[in-house]
Coordinates of C-alpha atoms in Angstrom, one line a residue:
M218 CA 0.0 0.0 0.0
T219 CA 1.0 3.6 -0.3
A220 CA 2.6 5.7 2.5
N221 CA 0.6 7.5 5.1
P222 CA 0.5 11.1 6.0
A223 CA 1.8 12.4 9.3
D224 CA 0.4 15.4 11.0
R225 CA 3.0 17.7 9.2
Q226 CA 2.4 21.2 8.0
D227 CA 4.8 20.9 5.1
G228 CA 2.8 18.2 3.3
T229 CA 5.6 15.6 3.3
V230 CA 4.6 12.0 3.8
L231 CA 6.3 9.6 6.2
P232 CA 6.4 5.8 5.7
L233 CA 4.4 3.3 7.7
H234 CA 6.0 1.9 10.9
G235 CA 8.1 -1.1 10.2
P236 CA 7.9 -4.2 12.3
G237 CA 9.8 -2.5 15.1
E238 CA 8.9 -1.7 18.7
A239 CA 6.7 1.2 17.9
S240 CA 4.4 -0.9 15.7
R241 CA 4.2 -3.7 18.3
N242 CA 3.2 -1.2 21.0
A243 CA 0.7 0.8 18.8
P244 CA -3.1 0.4 19.5
P245 CA -5.1 -1.8 17.1
Q246 CA -5.2 -0.3 13.6
D247 CA -5.1 -1.2 10.0
L248 CA -3.9 1.6 7.9
D249 CA -4.2 -0.3 4.6
A250 CA -7.9 -0.8 5.3
E251 CA -8.3 2.9 6.2
Q252 CA -6.7 3.9 2.9
S253 CA -8.8 1.4 1.0
V254 CA -12.0 2.8 2.5
L255 CA -11.1 6.3 1.4
G256 CA -10.0 5.2 -2.0
A257 CA -13.2 3.3 -2.6
M258 CA -15.2 6.4 -1.5
L259 CA -13.4 8.5 -4.1
L260 CA -14.1 5.9 -6.8
S261 CA -17.8 5.0 -6.1
E262 CA -20.8 6.9 -4.9
A263 CA -22.3 3.6 -3.7
A264 CA -19.2 3.1 -1.6
V265 CA -19.8 6.3 0.2
T266 CA -23.3 5.1 1.2
D267 CA -22.0 1.6 2.2
V268 CA -19.2 3.0 4.3
A269 CA -21.6 5.5 6.1
A270 CA -23.8 2.5 7.1
T271 CA -20.8 0.6 8.5
M272 CA -18.4 3.0 10.2
D273 CA -18.0 6.5 11.5
P274 CA -15.2 8.9 10.4
A275 CA -13.9 8.9 14.0
D276 CA -13.2 5.2 13.6
H277 CA -10.0 6.0 11.6
Y278 CA -6.8 5.7 13.6
R279 CA -5.0 8.4 11.6
P280 CA -6.5 11.9 12.2
A281 CA -5.7 12.8 8.6
H282 CA -7.9 9.9 7.4
E283 CA -10.8 11.1 9.6
T284 CA -10.5 14.6 8.0
I285 CA -10.5 13.2 4.5
H286 CA -13.5 10.9 5.3
R287 CA -15.5 13.8 6.6
A288 CA -14.7 16.0 3.6
I289 CA -15.9 13.2 1.2
Q290 CA -19.1 12.8 3.2
Q291 CA -19.7 16.6 3.1
L292 CA -19.3 16.7 -0.7
H293 CA -21.5 13.7 -1.1
D294 CA -24.3 15.1 1.2
E295 CA -24.2 18.4 -0.8
G296 CA -24.7 16.5 -4.0
Q297 CA -21.3 17.4 -5.4
A298 CA -19.0 15.1 -7.4
V299 CA -16.5 13.3 -5.3
D300 CA -13.0 12.6 -6.8
P301 CA -9.4 13.6 -6.1
I302 CA -9.8 16.9 -7.9
T303 CA -12.9 18.1 -6.1
L304 CA -11.7 16.8 -2.8
T305 CA -8.4 18.6 -3.2
R306 CA -10.2 21.9 -3.9
H307 CA -12.5 21.3 -0.9
L308 CA -9.6 20.6 1.5
E309 CA -7.7 23.5 0.1
Q310 CA -10.6 25.9 0.9
S311 CA -10.9 24.5 4.4
G312 CA -7.1 24.8 5.0
D313 CA -6.7 21.1 5.6
L314 CA -5.0 20.0 2.4
N315 CA -1.4 20.1 3.5
R316 CA -2.3 18.6 6.9
V317 CA -3.7 15.4 5.3
G318 CA -0.7 14.9 3.0
G319 CA -1.4 17.1 -0.1
P320 CA -2.9 16.4 -3.5
G321 CA -0.4 13.6 -4.2
Y322 CA -1.6 11.6 -1.2
L323 CA -5.2 11.9 -2.3
H324 CA -4.5 10.6 -5.7
S325 CA -2.5 7.7 -4.2
L326 CA -5.6 6.6 -2.3
V327 CA -7.4 5.9 -5.5
N328 CA -4.5 3.9 -6.9
A329 CA -4.1 1.9 -3.7
V330 CA -7.6 0.5 -3.3
P331 CA -7.9 -3.2 -4.5
S332 CA -11.6 -3.0 -5.3
A333 CA -14.1 -0.2 -4.7
S334 CA -16.9 -2.8 -4.5
H335 CA -15.3 -4.2 -1.3
A336 CA -15.7 -0.8 0.5
E337 CA -18.1 -2.2 3.1
Y338 CA -15.6 -5.0 4.1
Y339 CA -12.7 -2.5 4.4
A340 CA -15.0 -0.4 6.6
E341 CA -15.8 -3.3 8.8
I342 CA -12.0 -3.9 9.4
V343 CA -11.5 -0.2 10.3
R344 CA -14.6 -0.3 12.6
D345 CA -13.3 -3.5 14.3
K346 CA -10.0 -2.0 15.1
A347 CA -11.7 1.1 16.5
E348 CA -13.9 -1.0 18.7
R349 CA -10.8 -2.8 20.0
R350 CA -9.2 0.5 20.8
R351 CA -12.3 1.7 22.7
L352 CA -12.4 -1.6 24.6
I353 CA -8.7 -1.0 25.7
E354 CA -9.5 2.5 26.7
T355 CA -12.6 1.4 28.7
G356 CA -10.5 -1.3 30.4
S357 CA -7.8 1.2 31.3
R358 CA -10.4 3.6 32.8
I359 CA -11.9 0.7 34.8
V360 CA -8.5 -0.3 36.1
Q361 CA -7.7 3.3 37.1
A362 CA -11.1 3.8 38.8
A363 CA -10.8 0.5 40.8
S364 CA -7.2 1.2 41.7
A365 CA -7.8 4.5 43.3
P366 CA -7.3 4.1 47.1
D367 CA -9.9 6.6 48.1
A368 CA -12.6 5.5 45.6
D369 CA -16.0 4.4 47.0
A370 CA -16.6 0.8 46.0
S371 CA -20.3 1.4 45.1
Q372 CA -19.4 4.4 43.0
V373 CA -16.7 2.4 41.2
R374 CA -19.2 -0.4 40.6
A375 CA -21.7 2.0 39.2
A376 CA -19.1 3.6 36.9
I377 CA -18.0 0.2 35.6
L378 CA -21.6 -0.8 34.9
A379 CA -22.1 2.5 33.0
E380 CA -19.0 1.9 30.9
V381 CA -20.2 -1.6 30.1
A382 CA -23.7 -0.3 29.2
T383 CA -22.2 2.1 26.6
L384 CA -20.5 -0.9 25.0
T385 CA -23.8 -2.8 24.6
V386 CA -25.6 0.0 22.7
Q387 CA -24.0 -0.7 19.4
D388 CA -24.8 -4.4 19.7
R389 CA -28.5 -3.6 20.1
A390 CA -28.5 -1.0 17.3
N391 CA -26.7 -3.3 14.9
G392 CA -28.5 -6.5 15.8
P393 CA -30.0 -9.0 13.4
E394 CA -32.5 -7.9 10.9
T395 CA -36.2 -8.8 11.5
D396 CA -38.9 -9.8 9.0
D397 CA -41.5 -7.4 8.0
A398 CA -43.3 -7.8 11.3
P399 CA -42.0 -8.3 14.8
D400 CA -41.5 -11.9 15.9
G401 CA -44.3 -13.2 18.1
P402 CA -46.6 -16.1 18.6
P403 CA -49.3 -17.0 16.1
N404 CA -52.1 -14.5 16.1
P405 CA -55.1 -16.1 14.3
L406 CA -57.3 -13.1 14.6
Y407 CA -54.9 -10.9 12.6
D408 CA -52.5 -13.2 10.7
P409 CA -53.1 -13.7 7.0
Q410 CA -55.1 -16.9 6.2
N411 CA -56.3 -18.6 3.1
G412 CA -59.8 -17.6 2.2
I413 CA -59.9 -14.6 4.6
R414 CA -59.6 -11.1 3.2
R415 CA -57.8 -8.7 5.5
P416 CA -57.1 -5.1 4.6
H417 CA -53.6 -3.6 5.3
R418 CA -53.3 -2.6 9.0
P419 CA -51.6 0.7 9.4
G420 CA -51.0 0.5 13.1
P421 CA -50.1 -1.8 16.0
T422 CA -51.4 -5.3 16.5
P423 CA -52.4 -6.6 19.9
H424 CA -50.7 -9.7 21.4
P425 CA -52.9 -12.8 21.1
D426 CA -52.8 -13.3 24.9
V427 CA -55.3 -10.4 25.2
F428 CA -57.9 -12.7 23.9
S429 CA -57.8 -15.0 26.9
G430 CA -60.6 -16.6 28.9
W431 CA -64.3 -16.2 28.3
V432 CA -64.0 -12.6 26.9
G433 CA -61.5 -13.8 24.3
E434 CA -63.7 -16.8 23.4
T435 CA -66.6 -14.5 22.8
V436 CA -64.5 -12.3 20.5
R437 CA -63.4 -15.3 18.5
E438 CA -66.9 -16.6 18.2
L439 CA -68.1 -13.2 16.8
D440 CA -65.0 -12.4 14.7
G441 CA -66.2 -13.8 11.4
T442 CA -69.5 -11.9 11.7
T443 CA -68.2 -8.4 11.7
E444 CA -65.5 -6.2 10.1
A445 CA -64.8 -4.7 13.4
D446 CA -61.3 -4.9 15.0
P447 CA -61.3 -7.8 17.5
V448 CA -59.4 -5.7 20.1
A449 CA -62.1 -3.0 19.9
V450 CA -64.8 -5.7 20.4
L451 CA -62.8 -7.0 23.3
V452 CA -62.5 -3.6 25.0
N453 CA -66.2 -2.9 24.5
L454 CA -67.0 -6.2 26.3
L455 CA -64.6 -5.5 29.1
S456 CA -65.8 -2.0 29.7
A457 CA -69.5 -2.9 29.5
A458 CA -69.0 -6.0 31.7
G459 CA -67.3 -3.9 34.3
A460 CA -70.2 -1.5 34.3
V461 CA -72.8 -4.2 34.7
I462 CA -70.9 -6.1 37.4
G463 CA -71.1 -3.0 39.7
R464 CA -69.0 -1.5 42.4
R465 CA -68.9 -4.4 44.9
P466 CA -66.0 -6.4 43.4
H467 CA -62.8 -4.5 43.9
V468 CA -59.0 -4.8 44.3
M469 CA -56.9 -2.9 46.8
V470 CA -54.0 -1.0 45.3
G471 CA -52.2 0.3 48.3
N472 CA -54.9 2.0 50.3
D473 CA -56.9 2.8 47.2
R474 CA -60.0 0.8 46.4
H475 CA -60.3 0.2 42.7
P476 CA -63.6 -0.9 41.3
C477 CA -63.9 -2.8 38.0
L478 CA -64.3 0.3 35.9
I479 CA -62.5 0.3 32.5
W480 CA -62.6 3.5 30.4
A481 CA -61.5 3.3 26.8
L482 CA -61.2 5.4 23.7
T483 CA -61.5 3.4 20.5
I484 CA -59.5 5.5 18.0
G485 CA -59.8 4.9 14.2
P486 CA -60.5 6.6 10.9
T487 CA -64.2 7.4 10.2
S488 CA -64.2 5.2 7.1
T489 CA -62.1 2.2 8.2
G490 CA -62.0 2.3 12.0
R491 CA -65.3 0.3 12.4
K492 CA -65.6 1.8 15.9
G493 CA -69.3 1.7 15.9
S494 CA -69.4 -1.8 14.6
A495 CA -67.2 -3.0 17.5
T496 CA -69.7 -1.4 20.0
S497 CA -72.7 -2.9 18.2
T498 CA -71.2 -6.3 18.1
A499 CA -70.5 -6.4 21.9
R500 CA -73.7 -4.7 22.8
R501 CA -75.9 -7.1 20.7
V502 CA -74.8 -10.0 22.9
L503 CA -74.8 -8.2 26.2
A504 CA -78.2 -6.5 25.6
E505 CA -79.8 -9.9 24.9
A506 CA -78.2 -11.2 28.1
L507 CA -79.4 -8.2 30.3
P508 CA -81.9 -6.1 28.3
A509 CA -82.9 -4.1 31.4
F510 CA -79.4 -2.7 31.7
F511 CA -78.8 -1.8 28.1
G512 CA -81.6 0.7 27.8
P513 CA -81.3 4.5 27.9
E514 CA -81.4 4.5 31.7
H515 CA -78.0 2.8 32.1
T516 CA -76.4 3.6 28.8
P517 CA -76.8 7.3 28.2
R518 CA -75.1 9.5 25.6
G519 CA -74.1 13.1 25.6
L520 CA -71.6 14.2 28.3
N521 CA -72.3 17.9 28.5
S522 CA -71.0 18.9 31.9
G523 CA -70.0 17.5 35.3
E524 CA -73.3 18.6 36.7
G525 CA -75.2 16.8 33.9
L526 CA -73.4 13.5 34.7
I527 CA -74.1 13.9 38.4
E528 CA -77.7 14.6 37.7
Y529 CA -78.0 11.2 36.0
V530 CA -77.0 9.3 39.1
K531 CA -77.9 11.8 41.8
D532 CA -79.2 10.8 45.2
D533 CA -82.9 10.6 46.0
D534 CA -83.3 13.7 48.2
S535 CA -86.5 12.5 49.8
D536 CA -86.4 12.2 53.6
D537 CA -86.7 8.4 53.8
A538 CA -84.4 7.6 50.9
D539 CA -81.1 5.7 51.2
P540 CA -78.6 7.4 48.9
A541 CA -76.6 4.2 48.3
S542 CA -79.6 2.0 47.6
A543 CA -80.3 3.3 44.0
D544 CA -78.8 1.6 41.0
K545 CA -76.2 4.0 39.8
R546 CA -74.4 1.9 37.3
L547 CA -73.8 3.6 33.9
W548 CA -72.1 2.6 30.7
V549 CA -71.8 6.0 29.0
L550 CA -71.3 5.7 25.2
E551 CA -69.9 8.7 23.3
S552 CA -69.8 8.2 19.5
E553 CA -68.3 11.7 19.1
Y554 CA -65.9 12.0 22.0
A555 CA -64.1 14.9 20.3
V556 CA -67.1 17.0 21.2
T557 CA -66.9 15.9 24.8
M558 CA -63.2 16.8 24.9
S559 CA -64.0 20.3 23.6
R560 CA -66.6 20.8 26.3
G561 CA -64.2 19.8 28.9
R562 CA -61.7 22.4 27.7
R563 CA -64.1 25.3 28.2
E564 CA -63.1 27.7 30.8
G565 CA -64.8 26.8 34.1
S566 CA -66.0 23.4 32.9
S567 CA -66.5 21.0 35.8
L568 CA -66.5 18.0 33.5
P569 CA -62.8 17.0 33.8
G570 CA -62.9 17.1 37.6
V571 CA -66.1 15.1 37.8
L572 CA -64.7 12.5 35.4
R573 CA -61.6 12.0 37.5
Q574 CA -63.8 11.4 40.6
A575 CA -66.0 9.0 38.7
W576 CA -63.0 6.9 37.5
D577 CA -61.8 6.7 41.1
G578 CA -65.2 5.4 42.2
D579 CA -65.7 8.4 44.5
S580 CA -69.0 10.0 45.4
L581 CA -69.7 13.0 43.2
G582 CA -70.7 16.5 44.2
S583 CA -71.0 20.0 42.7
M584 CA -69.7 23.2 44.2
V585 CA -72.3 25.1 42.1
R586 CA -75.3 23.2 43.5
D587 CA -74.9 22.0 47.0
S588 CA -77.9 19.7 46.8
L589 CA -76.5 17.9 43.8
K590 CA -74.8 14.7 45.1
A591 CA -74.3 11.2 43.9
T592 CA -73.3 8.6 46.5
D593 CA -71.3 5.6 45.3
P594 CA -71.8 5.8 41.6
H595 CA -70.4 3.3 39.2
I596 CA -69.7 4.9 35.8
A597 CA -67.8 3.4 32.9
I598 CA -67.2 5.4 29.7
L599 CA -66.4 4.3 26.2
G600 CA -65.7 6.9 23.5
H601 CA -65.1 6.9 19.8
I602 CA -62.8 9.4 18.2
T603 CA -60.7 9.7 15.0
P604 CA -56.9 9.9 15.0
E605 CA -57.0 13.5 13.7
E606 CA -59.5 14.6 16.3
F607 CA -57.5 12.9 19.0
R608 CA -54.3 14.6 18.1
A609 CA -55.9 18.0 17.6
K610 CA -57.8 17.9 20.9
M611 CA -55.1 16.4 23.1
Q612 CA -53.0 18.9 25.0
D613 CA -50.2 18.4 27.5
S614 CA -52.1 20.3 30.2
E615 CA -55.1 18.0 29.9
M616 CA -53.0 14.9 30.2
A617 CA -51.0 16.4 33.1
G618 CA -54.3 17.1 34.8
G619 CA -55.0 13.4 34.8
T620 CA -58.3 13.3 32.9
Y621 CA -57.3 11.4 29.8
N622 CA -54.7 9.1 31.4
R623 CA -57.8 7.4 32.8
F624 CA -58.7 6.2 29.3
L625 CA -57.1 3.3 27.5
P626 CA -56.3 4.6 24.0
I627 CA -57.1 1.7 21.6
F628 CA -56.2 2.0 18.0
C629 CA -58.7 0.1 15.8
H630 CA -59.1 -0.6 12.1
R631 CA -61.2 -2.7 9.9
N632 CA -59.9 -6.3 10.3
L633 CA -62.0 -8.2 7.7
I634 CA -63.6 -7.4 4.3
L635 CA -67.1 -8.8 4.5
P636 CA -69.3 -7.1 1.9
G637 CA -72.2 -9.5 2.3
S638 CA -72.2 -9.9 6.1
R639 CA -75.5 -10.1 7.9
G640 CA -74.0 -10.2 11.4
A641 CA -74.0 -13.1 13.9
N642 CA -76.5 -15.9 13.7
P643 CA -79.3 -15.3 16.2
E644 CA -78.7 -18.8 17.7
L645 CA -75.0 -17.9 18.3
V646 CA -76.0 -14.6 19.9
S647 CA -78.6 -16.4 22.2
N648 CA -76.1 -19.0 23.3
L649 CA -73.4 -16.4 24.1
A650 CA -76.0 -14.2 25.9
G651 CA -77.1 -17.1 28.1
S652 CA -73.5 -17.6 29.3
W653 CA -72.9 -13.9 29.8
R654 CA -76.0 -13.6 31.9
T655 CA -74.7 -16.2 34.3
V656 CA -71.2 -14.8 34.3
L657 CA -72.3 -11.3 35.1
D658 CA -74.8 -12.3 37.8
D659 CA -72.1 -14.4 39.6
A660 CA -69.5 -11.7 39.3
A661 CA -71.7 -9.1 40.9
R662 CA -71.7 -11.1 44.1
V663 CA -67.9 -11.1 44.6
D664 CA -66.4 -8.8 47.1
T665 CA -62.6 -8.5 47.3
V666 CA -60.7 -10.0 44.3
K667 CA -57.5 -11.9 45.2
F668 CA -54.3 -12.8 43.3
S669 CA -52.9 -16.3 42.8
P670 CA -49.2 -16.6 43.9
D671 CA -48.1 -16.9 40.3
A672 CA -50.1 -13.9 39.2
W673 CA -48.8 -11.8 42.1
A674 CA -45.2 -12.8 41.3
L675 CA -45.6 -11.9 37.7
Y676 CA -47.1 -8.5 38.6
C677 CA -44.3 -7.7 41.2
D678 CA -41.4 -9.0 39.3
V679 CA -42.2 -8.2 35.7
V680 CA -45.4 -6.2 35.1
Y681 CA -45.1 -3.5 37.7
P682 CA -41.4 -2.6 36.9
A683 CA -42.3 -2.5 33.2
L684 CA -45.4 -0.3 33.6
S685 CA -43.9 2.0 36.2
D686 CA -40.8 2.9 34.1
D687 CA -41.3 6.6 33.3
S688 CA -37.7 7.1 32.0
A689 CA -39.0 7.8 28.5
G690 CA -40.9 10.9 29.8
G691 CA -42.8 13.1 27.4
V692 CA -46.3 12.8 26.2
I693 CA -46.5 9.0 26.2
A694 CA -45.4 8.7 29.8
Q695 CA -48.1 11.1 30.9
F696 CA -50.8 9.4 28.9
T697 CA -50.0 6.0 30.4
A698 CA -49.2 7.2 33.9
R699 CA -51.9 5.0 35.5
A700 CA -50.9 1.8 33.7
A701 CA -49.6 0.0 36.9
P702 CA -52.9 0.2 38.9
Y703 CA -55.0 0.0 35.7
V704 CA -53.5 -3.4 34.8
Q705 CA -55.0 -4.8 38.1
R706 CA -58.4 -3.4 37.2
V707 CA -58.3 -5.1 33.8
A708 CA -57.0 -8.4 35.2
M709 CA -59.9 -8.3 37.8
V710 CA -62.5 -8.0 35.0
Y711 CA -60.9 -10.8 33.1
A712 CA -61.0 -13.0 36.2
L713 CA -64.6 -12.1 37.1
C714 CA -65.7 -13.0 33.5
D715 CA -64.1 -16.4 34.1
H716 CA -66.3 -17.2 37.1
T717 CA -63.5 -16.7 39.6
D718 CA -62.6 -14.2 42.4
T719 CA -58.9 -14.9 41.9
I720 CA -56.7 -13.3 39.3
T721 CA -54.5 -16.0 37.8
E722 CA -51.3 -15.6 35.8
T723 CA -53.3 -15.9 32.6
H724 CA -55.5 -13.0 33.6
M725 CA -52.5 -10.8 34.6
R726 CA -50.7 -11.6 31.4
A727 CA -53.8 -10.7 29.3
A728 CA -54.2 -7.4 31.1
W729 CA -50.5 -6.6 30.8
H730 CA -50.6 -7.2 27.0
L731 CA -53.7 -5.0 26.7
L732 CA -52.1 -2.2 28.6
D733 CA -49.0 -2.6 26.4
Y734 CA -51.2 -2.4 23.3
A735 CA -52.8 0.8 24.7
R736 CA -49.3 2.3 25.0
A737 CA -48.4 1.2 21.5
S738 CA -51.6 2.8 20.3
A739 CA -50.6 6.1 22.0
V740 CA -47.2 5.9 20.4
H741 CA -48.7 5.3 17.0
L742 CA -51.3 8.0 17.3
L743 CA -49.4 10.8 19.1
G744 CA -46.1 10.1 17.3
H745 CA -43.6 11.1 19.9
V746 CA -42.2 7.9 21.5
T747 CA -40.0 9.3 24.3
G748 CA -39.0 12.4 26.1
N749 CA -35.8 12.5 24.0
P750 CA -36.2 15.1 21.1
K751 CA -33.6 13.3 19.0
V752 CA -35.3 10.0 19.3
N753 CA -38.6 11.7 18.4
K754 CA -36.9 13.3 15.4
L755 CA -35.7 9.9 14.3
S756 CA -39.2 8.4 14.9
D757 CA -40.8 11.1 12.7
A758 CA -38.3 10.4 9.9
V759 CA -38.8 6.7 10.1
R760 CA -42.6 7.1 9.9
A761 CA -42.3 9.6 7.0
A762 CA -40.1 7.1 5.1
G763 CA -43.1 4.7 5.1
P764 CA -42.6 1.1 3.8
D765 CA -39.1 2.0 2.4
G766 CA -37.7 2.6 5.8
L767 CA -34.7 4.7 6.8
S768 CA -31.2 3.6 5.9
A769 CA -28.1 4.1 8.0
D770 CA -26.9 6.7 5.5
Q771 CA -30.2 8.6 5.8
V772 CA -29.9 8.5 9.6
R773 CA -26.4 9.9 9.3
R774 CA -27.7 12.8 7.2
L775 CA -30.4 13.4 9.7
F776 CA -27.9 13.8 12.5
K777 CA -24.9 15.2 10.6
N778 CA -23.1 16.5 13.7
T779 CA -23.3 13.3 15.8
T780 CA -20.9 10.4 16.0
R781 CA -21.8 6.9 14.9
A782 CA -21.9 5.8 18.5
E783 CA -24.5 8.4 19.2
R784 CA -26.6 7.5 16.2
D785 CA -26.4 3.8 17.3
R786 CA -27.6 4.8 20.7
L787 CA -30.6 6.7 19.3
T788 CA -31.4 3.9 16.9
A789 CA -31.3 1.3 19.7
E790 CA -33.6 3.4 21.9
L791 CA -36.0 3.7 19.0
L792 CA -35.9 0.0 18.3
D793 CA -36.9 -0.6 21.9
Q794 CA -40.2 1.1 21.2
P795 CA -43.3 -0.8 20.0
G796 CA -43.6 -1.2 16.3
Y797 CA -40.1 -0.2 15.2
V798 CA -38.2 -2.9 13.5
R799 CA -35.0 -3.5 11.4
T800 CA -35.5 -5.1 8.1
Q801 CA -34.0 -5.3 4.6
R802 CA -35.0 -3.3 1.6
P803 CA -34.3 -4.9 -1.8
T804 CA -32.1 -3.0 -4.2
R805 CA -30.5 -3.8 -7.6
G806 CA -27.5 -5.1 -5.7
R807 CA -27.2 -6.1 -2.1
P808 CA -30.2 -5.5 0.1
T809 CA -30.1 -2.3 2.3
T810 CA -30.7 -2.6 6.0
V811 CA -33.3 -0.1 7.1
I812 CA -35.3 0.9 10.1
R813 CA -39.1 1.2 9.6
Y814 CA -42.3 1.4 11.5
A815 CA -44.3 -1.8 11.2
G816 CA -47.0 -0.9 13.8

């Protein structure tokens, strides 16, 4: 190979180290590979992209090579031609030409490269040597920290763990490619099947474990009769069942008594969301099971104000009335929840405060009308809203106030194409209704709901830490702030619908996956995935790229002033979020690895 530049101002070039002592003591490096990388980049525009996806300019051992690499990238990013002539002019204008070895050295790089088509492999060699140097540096820092006589052992241990953690980021960011969808168990309600027409799903897909127990069995029985999203039917059943069961069954979360109230927003486009179909499917079965409950008295519509809601379940103010004796169960259905959200944002509106009290299961009262009270109400709410309305109406102050983190956001989309469907067979509806009637009657007699040892271990060891992690911050963390106690509520309703007063591991796992789907829905609908603006910027770019995904070179252009290690860290953090996957995009040559949003 050709000689290498030294950091000399006169532009002379010094030879490589021979096999002497200096070479044996030098850090890991491969100057031949570094020169081959640069030569290939000067010969081929495709090589510039391949190298950018593989290594960072700072991976070069020679500072002059790093300077040349960055100059080539800048010319490429600006759409200019890249060759020894244009590079010489660029480096001359920046004042770096003599420092890197002069025009002769740049021309020698082109002559030295064995094959420009092997640029990616040369870059892998350079990156490997750089990683070895970083490992040596990390080891030296660890030795120095541990050897300090006055160092606190716990602090040293924390520092060592931090060093090791930084080394694992690149492994996660450059892990194996995935298929077009995340790996997971078979999901028969969503997977492609022969003879079943499913439209493209533009958002997240729930884990199959959410369709557990009697609720899940009901959804499966009804699935072929409606175009509605199975998870939307499921949430309608859970919310309505919790309302029917009443306030007697409960779980204790700390010192707080949580009734089986599940509030949800089914969020989907007007034309393809099938939100109303999901509600009609669930309601048809439950209304046949308990027709007295599913009339206007217990399923009202039109949330106008806090006082209006209290009025619906207010206490009987007659002298001999028992305020707690009246049936104050409600399943409030709002087909245009955007209107309700607008009403709640009016200055002086009491609706947000009353809704928060209702979700908690507290008695309701009005400061405007002292006589207006509702003792021990039991109110569940299910609303429909489009993604555009949801994003437009949602404000940080509303979420921080705690009103809307009481709702489970559930993305829904048409799941089947059934142009000639006439709905469920009346016999099927009757059979399901008979079973539901027994289920709900028995559930209403339960008092305190317990946990099996396995369910409690799963909650304490896995579910609670996962749902309580607010390190991401930002909008999504606020919207899912109540996930940890909410998962117990949902698990309780799953259990009660299975004729038991004990939450099993199956019920806890189903509830956990449903809460995880709600979070994935919020990420999909609100866009920002973390409190890190750079990760959000990367997320927006990946979503904007659509099915083509975002390549490593495009990520580099997005964050021009960051190192490869920083880009790897941002990519790894994004890939930890639901729906973001690494896959390969076919090209005329070798496939390109990209990051894309699969939902």
